[in-house]
XYZ file of C-alpha atoms in Angstrom:
384
model
C -58.704 32.442 -33.899
C -58.948 33.941 -30.424
C -56.127 33.338 -28.616
C -57.333 30.010 -26.501
C -57.986 28.141 -29.904
C -55.022 29.739 -31.192
C -53.530 28.215 -27.702
C -54.801 24.972 -28.285
C -53.797 23.950 -31.844
C -50.646 21.201 -31.189
C -47.818 22.658 -33.017
C -45.933 25.922 -33.679
C -46.391 24.355 -37.153
C -50.536 24.033 -36.776
C -50.926 27.814 -35.651
C -48.366 28.417 -39.063
C -50.647 27.051 -40.970
C -53.448 28.684 -39.363
C -52.016 32.932 -39.005
C -51.422 31.449 -43.295
C -55.089 30.669 -43.783
C -55.677 33.909 -42.085
C -53.949 35.665 -43.698
C -55.270 34.427 -47.515
C -58.568 34.848 -45.453
C -58.983 38.266 -45.296
C -56.356 38.863 -47.875
C -57.746 37.040 -50.995
C -61.134 35.193 -50.233
C -63.058 37.806 -48.406
C -62.991 41.246 -50.487
C -63.392 38.865 -53.531
C -66.389 36.890 -52.166
C -70.094 38.663 -52.346
C -69.372 39.372 -56.025
C -68.011 36.527 -57.135
C -71.503 34.912 -55.732
C -73.441 37.645 -57.237
C -72.169 36.713 -61.027
C -70.950 33.410 -60.828
C -68.074 33.701 -60.745
C -65.881 30.601 -59.922
C -63.073 30.834 -58.552
C -60.402 28.463 -59.572
C -57.280 30.818 -59.096
C -58.360 31.253 -55.264
C -58.053 27.177 -55.068
C -54.418 27.318 -57.113
C -53.023 29.588 -54.827
C -54.045 27.572 -51.973
C -52.644 24.902 -53.245
C -49.328 26.669 -53.597
C -49.704 27.632 -49.931
C -49.515 23.896 -49.152
C -53.505 23.804 -48.250
C -55.473 21.392 -50.137
C -53.931 18.050 -49.141
C -53.459 18.685 -44.406
C -53.895 15.845 -43.625
C -52.222 13.691 -46.149
C -49.125 11.725 -45.932
C -45.484 14.317 -46.579
C -44.101 11.398 -48.680
C -47.247 12.155 -51.167
C -46.751 15.816 -50.535
C -49.302 16.426 -48.189
C -48.735 18.121 -44.891
C -49.279 15.364 -42.692
C -51.725 17.371 -40.509
C -54.165 15.430 -37.864
C -57.988 15.903 -39.379
C -58.532 18.376 -36.035
C -55.888 20.958 -37.325
C -56.939 20.342 -41.166
C -60.644 20.889 -40.125
C -59.725 24.199 -38.623
C -58.573 25.425 -41.465
C -61.409 24.926 -43.063
C -63.188 26.512 -40.849
C -61.222 29.236 -41.591
C -61.894 29.709 -44.806
C -64.917 28.882 -44.741
C -65.844 32.032 -42.564
C -64.172 34.105 -44.758
C -65.982 32.053 -48.023
C -67.422 29.241 -47.560
C -67.836 27.936 -51.396
C -63.779 27.700 -51.372
C -64.071 26.463 -47.741
C -66.237 23.998 -48.760
C -63.920 23.362 -51.953
C -61.507 22.588 -50.217
C -63.699 20.083 -48.585
C -64.766 18.142 -51.848
C -61.011 18.141 -53.035
C -59.981 16.808 -50.173
C -63.273 13.859 -49.906
C -61.880 13.940 -54.069
C -58.348 12.117 -52.926
C -59.408 10.139 -49.679
C -60.223 6.865 -51.681
C -56.906 6.948 -53.484
C -54.494 7.583 -50.456
C -56.954 5.278 -48.550
C -57.710 2.425 -50.256
C -55.152 3.126 -53.258
C -51.917 0.163 -53.950
C -48.324 2.277 -53.168
C -47.252 2.038 -56.724
C -51.178 4.060 -57.622
C -50.145 6.524 -54.459
C -46.891 7.108 -55.915
C -48.070 7.574 -59.700
C -51.373 10.138 -59.099
C -51.680 11.130 -55.522
C -48.673 14.218 -55.526
C -50.183 15.799 -58.541
C -53.478 15.376 -56.807
C -52.516 17.445 -53.684
C -49.657 18.778 -54.456
C -52.146 22.122 -55.651
C -52.356 22.022 -59.599
C -55.054 19.391 -59.302
C -58.549 20.072 -58.175
C -60.745 16.679 -57.306
C -64.577 16.196 -57.759
C -66.269 13.169 -55.838
C -68.756 11.691 -58.083
C -71.518 9.434 -56.394
C -74.921 11.153 -55.930
C -77.202 10.767 -59.167
C -80.613 11.771 -60.202
C -82.592 9.001 -59.020
C -79.996 8.044 -56.033
C -79.534 10.850 -54.301
C -78.991 9.023 -50.618
C -79.563 5.875 -51.892
C -76.463 5.360 -52.861
C -76.450 1.336 -52.730
C -78.638 1.092 -55.884
C -76.724 3.569 -58.205
C -76.800 2.635 -61.270
C -74.028 4.088 -62.858
C -72.405 1.373 -64.334
C -68.313 0.488 -65.899
C -68.506 -3.297 -67.723
C -64.996 -4.565 -67.324
C -63.005 -5.649 -70.868
C -61.051 -8.336 -72.606
C -57.739 -6.054 -71.514
C -59.257 -5.598 -67.965
C -60.334 -2.035 -67.810
C -63.626 -0.626 -67.807
C -66.223 1.451 -69.792
C -68.156 3.752 -67.611
C -71.899 4.975 -68.545
C -74.140 6.378 -67.244
C -75.010 10.144 -64.883
C -73.983 11.636 -61.614
C -75.919 14.263 -59.721
C -74.602 17.255 -58.050
C -71.125 17.293 -58.137
C -68.696 20.078 -56.693
C -66.515 21.559 -59.753
C -68.821 19.255 -61.636
C -66.462 20.045 -65.069
C -63.744 22.149 -63.079
C -62.172 19.500 -61.746
C -59.493 17.462 -63.130
C -59.750 14.316 -61.861
C -63.122 12.718 -60.229
C -63.375 10.134 -58.191
C -66.293 8.043 -59.946
C -68.287 5.027 -58.051
C -70.026 2.790 -60.231
C -71.675 -0.747 -60.713
C -68.933 -3.609 -61.799
C -71.154 -6.307 -59.820
C -74.926 -7.667 -58.878
C -77.144 -4.923 -57.434
C -76.877 -2.559 -53.818
C -74.130 -2.096 -52.058
C -71.808 -5.406 -52.894
C -71.983 -4.298 -57.036
C -69.611 -1.461 -56.572
C -66.095 -0.182 -56.584
C -64.312 2.867 -57.092
C -62.628 4.183 -60.126
C -59.965 7.440 -60.366
C -60.539 9.125 -63.520
C -58.724 11.819 -65.473
C -61.464 14.526 -65.876
C -60.097 15.548 -69.783
C -61.066 11.609 -69.962
C -63.093 11.387 -73.991
C -66.256 10.690 -72.942
C -66.558 12.771 -69.818
C -69.238 15.131 -70.006
C -70.660 17.958 -68.281
C -73.731 20.006 -68.145
C -74.622 23.914 -67.012
C -73.340 24.710 -63.863
C -77.070 23.588 -61.119
C -79.360 27.526 -60.823
C -79.076 27.690 -57.310
C -80.242 29.879 -54.122
C -76.367 30.171 -52.920
C -72.877 28.920 -53.320
C -73.583 30.696 -56.796
C -69.455 30.584 -56.958
C -69.777 26.988 -56.622
C -70.561 25.136 -59.682
C -72.492 22.128 -59.503
C -74.213 19.913 -62.541
C -74.274 17.012 -63.697
C -71.444 14.500 -65.204
C -72.070 12.306 -67.573
C -69.958 8.730 -69.122
C -71.006 8.089 -72.162
C -68.584 4.981 -72.953
C -65.295 6.806 -71.121
C -62.953 4.239 -70.818
C -60.658 4.260 -67.756
C -57.748 1.381 -67.205
C -57.615 -1.187 -64.937
C -54.739 0.234 -63.014
C -57.210 3.541 -62.265
C -59.998 0.672 -60.339
C -59.462 1.889 -56.158
C -59.472 -0.963 -54.299
C -60.731 -4.732 -55.171
C -63.609 -4.869 -57.306
C -67.340 -4.992 -55.782
C -65.176 -2.698 -52.685
C -66.266 0.582 -53.358
C -69.666 0.942 -51.246
C -67.164 0.600 -48.655
C -64.742 2.960 -49.785
C -67.842 5.410 -50.260
C -68.802 5.472 -47.305
C -65.236 5.670 -45.173
C -65.290 9.042 -47.098
C -68.367 10.121 -46.165
C -67.015 10.035 -42.885
C -64.546 12.439 -43.511
C -66.659 14.108 -45.914
C -69.217 15.551 -43.149
C -66.578 16.562 -40.552
C -65.501 19.171 -44.079
C -69.029 19.951 -43.609
C -69.682 20.747 -40.263
C -66.675 22.507 -40.439
C -67.982 24.958 -43.094
C -70.834 25.373 -41.196
C -69.005 26.510 -37.846
C -67.120 28.989 -39.783
C -70.353 30.009 -41.596
C -71.895 30.863 -38.441
C -68.927 31.946 -36.427
C -69.208 34.609 -39.832
C -72.688 35.477 -39.376
C -72.271 35.893 -35.413
C -69.122 38.335 -36.420
C -71.774 40.206 -38.674
C -74.449 40.366 -36.547
C -72.318 41.604 -32.760
C -70.297 44.107 -35.611
C -74.081 45.418 -36.319
C -75.759 45.217 -32.419
C -72.302 47.341 -31.512
C -73.242 50.057 -33.536
C -76.762 50.628 -33.912
C -78.745 51.999 -31.101
C -81.965 52.165 -30.699
C -83.616 53.935 -27.666
C -80.808 55.281 -26.723
C -78.214 52.946 -26.308
C -76.260 49.375 -28.994
C -78.845 47.267 -29.013
C -76.828 45.153 -28.151
C -77.232 46.041 -25.088
C -81.095 45.270 -24.939
C -82.180 41.399 -24.150
C -84.018 40.976 -26.475
C -81.094 40.925 -28.973
C -77.984 40.551 -26.784
C -79.917 36.595 -25.837
C -79.631 35.963 -29.358
C -76.842 36.628 -30.092
C -75.635 34.649 -26.916
C -77.917 31.875 -28.573
C -75.487 32.204 -31.642
C -72.022 31.824 -29.810
C -73.083 28.612 -28.092
C -74.186 26.977 -30.784
C -71.120 28.185 -33.018
C -69.036 27.059 -30.285
C -70.524 23.955 -28.800
C -70.740 22.483 -33.013
C -66.637 23.693 -33.017
C -66.114 21.490 -30.431
C -68.141 18.133 -31.668
C -65.932 18.591 -34.567
C -63.262 18.450 -33.555
C -64.128 15.466 -30.714
C -65.045 13.547 -33.353
C -62.195 14.768 -35.591
C -59.574 13.715 -32.772
C -60.833 10.209 -32.269
C -60.560 9.452 -36.192
C -56.805 10.594 -36.186
C -56.210 8.408 -32.664
C -57.168 5.703 -35.366
C -60.929 4.737 -33.353
C -64.556 4.763 -34.941
C -65.898 8.120 -35.301
C -68.772 7.739 -37.192
C -71.481 8.509 -35.160
C -69.745 11.456 -33.772
C -69.035 12.510 -38.065
C -72.823 12.424 -38.060
C -73.453 13.630 -35.175
C -70.732 16.495 -35.623
C -73.185 17.690 -39.281
C -76.305 17.335 -38.501
C -75.819 20.042 -35.270
C -73.418 21.934 -36.981
C -75.386 22.307 -39.995
C -78.702 22.600 -38.125
C -76.610 25.192 -36.127
C -75.467 27.306 -38.992
C -78.933 27.804 -40.371
C -80.899 29.153 -36.912
C -77.483 31.326 -36.385
C -77.965 32.563 -40.152
C -81.353 33.329 -39.697
C -80.309 35.401 -36.088
C -78.313 36.797 -37.809
C -80.495 38.935 -40.496
C -83.084 39.354 -37.410
C -80.531 41.751 -35.079
C -79.897 42.993 -38.558
C -83.134 43.750 -39.401
C -84.436 44.993 -42.355
C -80.695 45.595 -43.176
C -80.232 42.472 -43.044
C -82.643 41.473 -45.991
C -80.554 44.167 -48.465
C -77.434 42.570 -50.101
C -75.584 46.011 -48.288
C -74.721 43.684 -45.776
C -73.321 39.420 -45.787
C -75.994 38.498 -43.576
C -79.027 36.832 -46.255
C -75.964 35.622 -48.346
C -74.506 33.883 -45.398
C -78.850 32.628 -44.783
C -78.881 31.084 -48.620
C -75.444 29.601 -48.045
C -75.982 27.817 -44.712
C -79.107 25.551 -45.931
C -77.653 23.508 -48.248
C -75.039 22.728 -45.497
C -77.982 20.884 -44.311
C -78.504 18.832 -47.566
C -75.180 17.543 -48.851
C -72.533 14.701 -47.688
C -76.031 13.247 -47.215
C -78.730 15.190 -45.265
C -79.816 15.200 -42.022
C -82.830 13.133 -42.274
C -79.600 10.811 -43.273
C -77.438 11.379 -40.222
C -80.437 10.850 -38.267
C -80.413 7.596 -39.435
C -76.853 6.805 -39.372
C -76.935 7.758 -35.254
C -80.613 5.882 -34.582
C -78.533 2.498 -36.783
C -75.124 2.971 -34.332
C -77.425 3.062 -31.540
C -79.326 -0.170 -32.791
C -75.871 -1.797 -32.689
C -74.403 -0.742 -29.501
C-alpha cells in the first residue's frame, strides 16, 4: 500500500492490520499461489493462519471474537489478500458472507453459542444459495426444509457452485419451508459434519483451481430448530442483505487482482527494451498502463464509497451493485491488457499474467452475474 492510501486508514489499529496482511501475503501466500493453482491444492492451512491472526472476523462484533472493524477497513484487507492470491481473498469474503446471517439476524443466544467459533479462526464457512436449476433466480430455489414434530427440520436438495463445498466446517443454507416464491424461504446454519450432507467432486475450472467449488447435497439432513436463523420465511431477505455485502467483497477482490496485474505489467514494461528504450516509454504501452491504473483506482473508490454508506447504516445496495459491476468488468479488461503488455511472454506460464486473466473471469459471475447487477441498478433507479 502506498503512503497516501495508508494515511487514509482511519486508525492506528487499522494500519497495523493492513501491515500484518501485507506481511502475511508476501511471505505466506504469494510464494505458494502459482503452484497451488496448478495442482488444485486447497490452502486450508492458510485460512487457519489468517484466523489465528485475527483476519477471519474483522467486520463482526468484538464481544463475539470479531475484529470490530468498519467494512471499509475489512474490504481493504480482502483486497490486499486478493492481490497476493485471489483464491484466499475470495475465500475470506465467502467465509464472511457465510457468517452474515447469524451475525445479522441470529438471536443473542444463537450468536453467543456459535458465532465465536465461526469467526475465531478454526472454522471455515460456505454459503449455500445457488442451485443447479436456479442460479440467479434465488427466489425460486427448490431445496426444501420440512419441519418435524420436534420443531427441527429435515433438508433435502442440492446446492451448486458452492465455494469451499466439501471443505467447510459450517454451511449457511437457504431452503424452502413454505409456499413457492421468495416468501417461502428460510435460513439455516448447518454443521459441516451433519449426517446426510455430502459434496460432489470439485468442478474443473479454468481458473481459481485452488478454491474448491462443488455441488453440496442434502439428503435427509436433520437440523435442530435452534439452528434456523431468523423467522420462517425470512430467508430471502437475509440472503439479499448478505449478497449486498458479498458483492463488495467481490469488488475488493477484483481491485486486488487488478492491482497485481498492473504491478506485473508495469514491472515488465520498465525492464523490456524495444527500439532502444523501455517499452513503458512507448505511448502504445504507456497508455495501456495508464488505463489499467485508472480503472483500478476508480474501482477502489467505488467499493470504498459503498462500504462507507454501509458503515453509516445507510442504504448501499445500488452502490454495491455498481461497485461489483465496475470492478469486475475493470479487472477483466485490466488482466487482458496485462497479457498484451507482456506480449508473447504474457501468454506463457512463466509470468502470472495469464493466470490472472483466467481468474478474473469468474468475478463477473459470482455473487450475481454482472447482468444481474445491471438489473439491480436499473430497478433501483426506477424506484427513485
